[in-house]
């Protein structure tokens, strides 16, 4: 579990995150949603230590990340798998080398052990035969799967995903969502997904935190969204005609 308590962050006097408290549960896909500029990415970066917060606590299974020294923080980061918005693969490395990179940096495995782990992770994301290909030689969806394989290579306790479906077509987005959900359940990981994709919310949103202008406005499950009377949340979630129709169908089904 990851918990944040009273988290505040500002830039040059402008408040970006204002007294946010939330818990992200183990074995579940925890989603952070909100409009662009709502503070989602700043929150993600603060949780993993890329931003220094002004106030509050960040707890990894009860361990206060804020109060740790540099070595203790480094050890926590070894337990975190990161999936970046643009995949962030190294263009000059093969698929295999990209997945092995965290193992080279943070593990004491032998070369054969690393190769075994790389092949296991690539098989898990259905890319068994892509080892020697370069990122430029594979599709955007395959690049995201390579990035997921790299994120789980160190067998993390926590998985942080920043807009994992950015730039993907709807069909591929569903594949990536399901892969994240499966890995979260299979390995009992605490997963946090930063997204504005409502298909992801309705598909894999087991616990959802809604941010608006740096404030946590709502928290609940994807099913509870339909019954929410939070106007700001409803304006965001049901902005499209498709999701308005889905909500009407949901309401009729309850009658």
CSV table of C-alpha atoms in Angstrom, one decimal:
chain,number,residue,atom,x,y,z
A,1,UNK,CA,0.0,0.0,0.0
A,2,UNK,CA,1.1,3.6,-0.7
A,3,UNK,CA,-0.4,6.3,1.5
A,4,UNK,CA,-0.1,10.1,1.1
A,5,UNK,CA,-1.1,12.3,4.0
A,6,UNK,CA,-1.6,16.1,3.9
A,7,UNK,CA,0.5,16.4,0.8
A,8,UNK,CA,1.2,19.9,-0.4
A,9,UNK,CA,3.3,21.2,-3.4
A,10,UNK,CA,3.7,24.6,-4.9
A,11,UNK,CA,5.9,26.1,-7.6
A,12,UNK,CA,7.0,29.8,-7.2
A,13,UNK,CA,4.1,30.4,-4.8
A,14,UNK,CA,1.4,28.8,-6.9
A,15,UNK,CA,-0.3,25.9,-5.1
A,16,UNK,CA,-0.4,22.8,-7.3
A,17,UNK,CA,-1.3,20.2,-4.7
A,18,UNK,CA,-3.3,21.3,-1.7
A,19,UNK,CA,-3.6,19.0,1.4
A,20,UNK,CA,-4.1,15.7,-0.5
A,21,UNK,CA,-4.6,12.5,1.5
A,22,UNK,CA,-5.3,9.2,-0.1
A,23,UNK,CA,-4.4,5.5,0.1
A,24,UNK,CA,-3.6,3.3,-2.9
A,25,UNK,CA,-4.3,-0.3,-2.2
A,26,UNK,CA,-2.2,-3.4,-2.9
A,27,UNK,CA,-3.4,-5.7,-5.6
A,28,UNK,CA,-5.7,-3.1,-7.1
A,29,UNK,CA,-5.5,-0.7,-10.0
A,30,UNK,CA,-5.7,2.7,-8.3
A,31,UNK,CA,-6.4,5.5,-10.8
A,32,UNK,CA,-5.7,9.2,-10.5
A,33,UNK,CA,-8.0,11.1,-12.9
A,34,UNK,CA,-8.6,14.8,-13.7
A,35,UNK,CA,-8.3,17.4,-16.4
A,36,UNK,CA,-5.0,18.6,-17.8
A,37,UNK,CA,-3.4,20.9,-15.2
A,38,UNK,CA,-5.3,19.3,-12.3
A,39,UNK,CA,-2.0,18.1,-10.6
A,40,UNK,CA,-2.0,14.4,-11.6
A,41,UNK,CA,1.5,14.3,-13.0
A,42,UNK,CA,2.9,16.4,-10.2
A,43,UNK,CA,1.3,14.0,-7.7
A,44,UNK,CA,2.8,11.0,-9.4
A,45,UNK,CA,6.3,12.7,-9.5
A,46,UNK,CA,6.0,13.7,-5.9
A,47,UNK,CA,5.1,10.1,-4.8
A,48,UNK,CA,8.2,8.7,-6.4
A,49,UNK,CA,10.5,11.6,-5.2
A,50,UNK,CA,11.0,13.4,-8.5
A,51,UNK,CA,9.5,16.5,-6.8
A,52,UNK,CA,10.3,17.6,-3.3
A,53,UNK,CA,7.0,18.3,-1.5
A,54,UNK,CA,6.4,21.3,0.7
A,55,UNK,CA,4.5,19.4,3.4
A,56,UNK,CA,3.0,16.0,4.2
A,57,UNK,CA,4.0,12.3,4.3
A,58,UNK,CA,4.4,9.6,1.7
A,59,UNK,CA,4.3,6.1,3.1
A,60,UNK,CA,5.3,2.9,1.3
A,61,UNK,CA,3.9,0.1,3.4
A,62,UNK,CA,4.3,2.3,6.5
A,63,UNK,CA,7.8,3.5,5.6
A,64,UNK,CA,7.9,7.3,5.4
A,65,UNK,CA,9.7,8.2,2.2
A,66,UNK,CA,10.0,11.9,3.2
A,67,UNK,CA,12.0,11.1,6.3
A,68,UNK,CA,14.5,8.8,4.6
A,69,UNK,CA,18.1,9.5,3.7
A,70,UNK,CA,19.4,9.1,0.1
A,71,UNK,CA,20.4,5.5,0.5
A,72,UNK,CA,17.0,4.5,2.0
A,73,UNK,CA,15.2,6.3,-0.8
A,74,UNK,CA,17.4,4.5,-3.4
A,75,UNK,CA,16.3,1.2,-1.8
A,76,UNK,CA,12.6,2.2,-2.0
A,77,UNK,CA,13.1,3.2,-5.7
A,78,UNK,CA,14.4,-0.3,-6.4
A,79,UNK,CA,10.9,-1.6,-5.4
A,80,UNK,CA,9.2,0.8,-7.9
A,81,UNK,CA,8.5,0.0,-11.5
A,82,UNK,CA,7.8,3.1,-13.7
A,83,UNK,CA,5.9,3.2,-16.9
A,84,UNK,CA,6.4,6.6,-18.5
A,85,UNK,CA,4.0,8.4,-20.8
A,86,UNK,CA,6.1,8.1,-23.9
A,87,UNK,CA,7.5,4.6,-23.1
A,88,UNK,CA,10.9,6.2,-22.6
A,89,UNK,CA,12.8,3.4,-24.3
A,90,UNK,CA,16.4,3.9,-25.3
A,91,UNK,CA,16.4,4.1,-29.1
A,92,UNK,CA,20.0,2.8,-29.4
A,93,UNK,CA,19.2,-0.3,-27.3
A,94,UNK,CA,17.4,-3.4,-28.5
A,95,UNK,CA,14.2,-4.6,-26.8
A,96,UNK,CA,16.2,-7.1,-24.8
A,97,UNK,CA,18.8,-4.4,-23.7
A,98,UNK,CA,16.0,-2.0,-22.7
A,99,UNK,CA,14.3,-4.6,-20.4
A,100,UNK,CA,17.7,-5.6,-19.0
A,101,UNK,CA,18.7,-2.1,-18.2
A,102,UNK,CA,17.3,-2.0,-14.6
A,103,UNK,CA,18.8,-5.3,-13.9
A,104,UNK,CA,22.2,-4.0,-15.0
A,105,UNK,CA,21.8,-0.9,-12.8
A,106,UNK,CA,20.3,-2.4,-9.6
A,107,UNK,CA,20.8,-6.1,-9.4
A,108,UNK,CA,23.6,-8.5,-8.7
A,109,UNK,CA,22.3,-11.2,-11.1
A,110,UNK,CA,24.7,-13.1,-13.3
A,111,UNK,CA,24.3,-12.6,-17.1
A,112,UNK,CA,22.4,-15.9,-17.5
A,113,UNK,CA,20.0,-14.9,-14.7
A,114,UNK,CA,19.4,-11.5,-16.3
A,115,UNK,CA,18.7,-13.2,-19.7
A,116,UNK,CA,16.3,-15.6,-18.0
A,117,UNK,CA,14.5,-12.7,-16.3
A,118,UNK,CA,14.4,-10.6,-19.5
A,119,UNK,CA,12.9,-13.5,-21.4
A,120,UNK,CA,10.3,-14.2,-18.7
A,121,UNK,CA,9.2,-10.5,-18.7
A,122,UNK,CA,9.0,-10.4,-22.5
A,123,UNK,CA,7.0,-13.6,-22.5
A,124,UNK,CA,4.7,-12.1,-19.9
A,125,UNK,CA,3.8,-9.2,-22.2
A,126,UNK,CA,3.6,-11.5,-25.3
A,127,UNK,CA,6.8,-10.3,-27.0
A,128,UNK,CA,8.8,-13.6,-27.0
A,129,UNK,CA,10.4,-13.0,-30.4
A,130,UNK,CA,11.2,-9.3,-30.2
A,131,UNK,CA,14.5,-9.5,-28.3
A,132,UNK,CA,16.8,-8.2,-31.0
A,133,UNK,CA,14.5,-5.6,-32.5
A,134,UNK,CA,14.9,-1.8,-31.9
A,135,UNK,CA,12.1,0.5,-30.6
A,136,UNK,CA,12.0,2.1,-34.1
A,137,UNK,CA,11.2,-1.3,-35.6
A,138,UNK,CA,8.1,-2.0,-33.5
A,139,UNK,CA,4.7,-0.4,-33.1
A,140,UNK,CA,3.6,2.1,-30.3
A,141,UNK,CA,1.6,-0.6,-28.6
A,142,UNK,CA,4.6,-3.0,-28.7
A,143,UNK,CA,6.8,-0.2,-27.3
A,144,UNK,CA,4.4,0.2,-24.3
A,145,UNK,CA,4.6,-3.6,-23.7
A,146,UNK,CA,8.4,-3.4,-23.7
A,147,UNK,CA,8.2,-0.6,-21.2
A,148,UNK,CA,5.9,-2.7,-19.0
A,149,UNK,CA,8.3,-5.6,-19.3
A,150,UNK,CA,11.1,-3.3,-18.2
A,151,UNK,CA,9.0,-1.9,-15.3
A,152,UNK,CA,8.4,-5.4,-13.9
A,153,UNK,CA,12.0,-6.7,-14.5
A,154,UNK,CA,13.0,-6.1,-10.9
A,155,UNK,CA,9.8,-7.7,-9.6
A,156,UNK,CA,8.6,-4.5,-8.1
A,157,UNK,CA,6.2,-4.1,-5.1
A,158,UNK,CA,4.8,-0.9,-6.6
A,159,UNK,CA,4.0,0.0,-10.3
A,160,UNK,CA,3.5,3.7,-11.3
A,161,UNK,CA,2.0,4.4,-14.7
A,162,UNK,CA,1.9,7.9,-16.2
A,163,UNK,CA,-0.7,8.1,-19.0
A,164,UNK,CA,0.0,4.5,-20.3
A,165,UNK,CA,-2.4,4.8,-23.2
A,166,UNK,CA,-1.1,8.1,-24.5
A,167,UNK,CA,-0.9,8.0,-28.3
A,168,UNK,CA,-2.5,4.6,-28.6
A,169,UNK,CA,-5.5,3.6,-30.6
A,170,UNK,CA,-8.6,2.4,-28.6
A,171,UNK,CA,-8.0,-1.3,-29.3
A,172,UNK,CA,-4.4,-1.2,-28.2
A,173,UNK,CA,-5.3,0.9,-25.2
A,174,UNK,CA,-7.6,-1.9,-24.0
A,175,UNK,CA,-4.7,-4.4,-24.4
A,176,UNK,CA,-2.4,-2.3,-22.3
A,177,UNK,CA,-5.1,-1.7,-19.6
A,178,UNK,CA,-5.8,-5.4,-19.3
A,179,UNK,CA,-2.1,-6.2,-19.2
A,180,UNK,CA,-1.6,-3.7,-16.3
A,181,UNK,CA,-4.6,-5.1,-14.5
A,182,UNK,CA,-3.5,-8.7,-14.9
A,183,UNK,CA,0.1,-8.0,-13.7
A,184,UNK,CA,-1.3,-6.0,-10.7
A,185,UNK,CA,-3.5,-9.0,-9.7
A,186,UNK,CA,-1.0,-11.7,-10.5
A,187,UNK,CA,1.9,-10.2,-8.6
A,188,UNK,CA,-0.2,-8.5,-5.9
A,189,UNK,CA,1.4,-5.1,-6.8
A,190,UNK,CA,0.3,-1.7,-5.6
A,191,UNK,CA,-0.4,0.0,-8.9
A,192,UNK,CA,-1.1,3.7,-9.5
A,193,UNK,CA,-2.3,4.8,-13.0
A,194,UNK,CA,-2.4,8.5,-13.9
A,195,UNK,CA,-5.0,8.8,-16.8
A,196,UNK,CA,-7.6,11.0,-18.4
A,197,UNK,CA,-8.9,8.1,-20.5
A,198,UNK,CA,-12.5,7.3,-19.4
A,199,UNK,CA,-12.3,3.9,-21.1
A,200,UNK,CA,-9.5,3.0,-18.7
A,201,UNK,CA,-11.6,4.3,-15.8
A,202,UNK,CA,-14.6,2.2,-16.7
A,203,UNK,CA,-12.4,-0.8,-17.6
A,204,UNK,CA,-9.9,-1.2,-14.8
A,205,UNK,CA,-10.7,1.5,-12.2
A,206,UNK,CA,-10.9,-0.4,-9.0
A,207,UNK,CA,-10.2,2.7,-6.9
A,208,UNK,CA,-10.3,6.2,-8.3
A,209,UNK,CA,-9.0,9.5,-7.0
A,210,UNK,CA,-10.4,12.6,-8.8
A,211,UNK,CA,-8.3,15.8,-8.7
A,212,UNK,CA,-9.5,19.2,-9.6
A,213,UNK,CA,-7.3,22.3,-9.5
A,214,UNK,CA,-4.9,20.5,-7.1
A,215,UNK,CA,-7.6,19.4,-4.7
A,216,UNK,CA,-8.9,15.8,-4.2
A,217,UNK,CA,-12.6,16.3,-5.0
A,218,UNK,CA,-13.8,12.7,-5.0
A,219,UNK,CA,-12.7,9.1,-4.2
A,220,UNK,CA,-14.5,5.8,-5.0
A,221,UNK,CA,-14.9,3.0,-7.4
A,222,UNK,CA,-15.9,3.0,-11.1
A,223,UNK,CA,-19.4,1.8,-10.1
A,224,UNK,CA,-19.9,4.6,-7.6
A,225,UNK,CA,-19.1,7.2,-10.3
A,226,UNK,CA,-22.5,6.6,-11.8
A,227,UNK,CA,-24.3,7.5,-8.6
A,228,UNK,CA,-22.1,10.5,-7.6
A,229,UNK,CA,-23.7,13.9,-7.1
A,230,UNK,CA,-20.3,15.6,-7.4
A,231,UNK,CA,-20.9,18.1,-10.2
A,232,UNK,CA,-17.3,18.7,-11.0
A,233,UNK,CA,-16.6,15.0,-11.3
A,234,UNK,CA,-19.7,14.4,-13.5
A,235,UNK,CA,-18.8,17.3,-15.8
A,236,UNK,CA,-15.4,15.6,-16.3
A,237,UNK,CA,-16.5,12.0,-16.6
A,238,UNK,CA,-19.7,12.4,-18.6
A,239,UNK,CA,-18.5,15.1,-20.9
A,240,UNK,CA,-18.9,12.9,-24.0
A,241,UNK,CA,-22.3,11.8,-25.4
A,242,UNK,CA,-21.2,8.1,-25.2
A,243,UNK,CA,-20.6,8.2,-21.4
A,244,UNK,CA,-23.8,10.2,-20.9
A,245,UNK,CA,-25.6,7.3,-22.6
A,246,UNK,CA,-23.8,4.7,-20.5
A,247,UNK,CA,-24.9,6.6,-17.4
A,248,UNK,CA,-28.5,6.7,-18.5
A,249,UNK,CA,-28.4,2.9,-19.2
A,250,UNK,CA,-26.9,2.4,-15.8
A,251,UNK,CA,-29.7,4.4,-14.2
A,252,UNK,CA,-32.4,2.6,-16.1
A,253,UNK,CA,-30.9,-0.8,-15.1
A,254,UNK,CA,-31.3,0.2,-11.4
A,255,UNK,CA,-35.0,1.1,-11.7
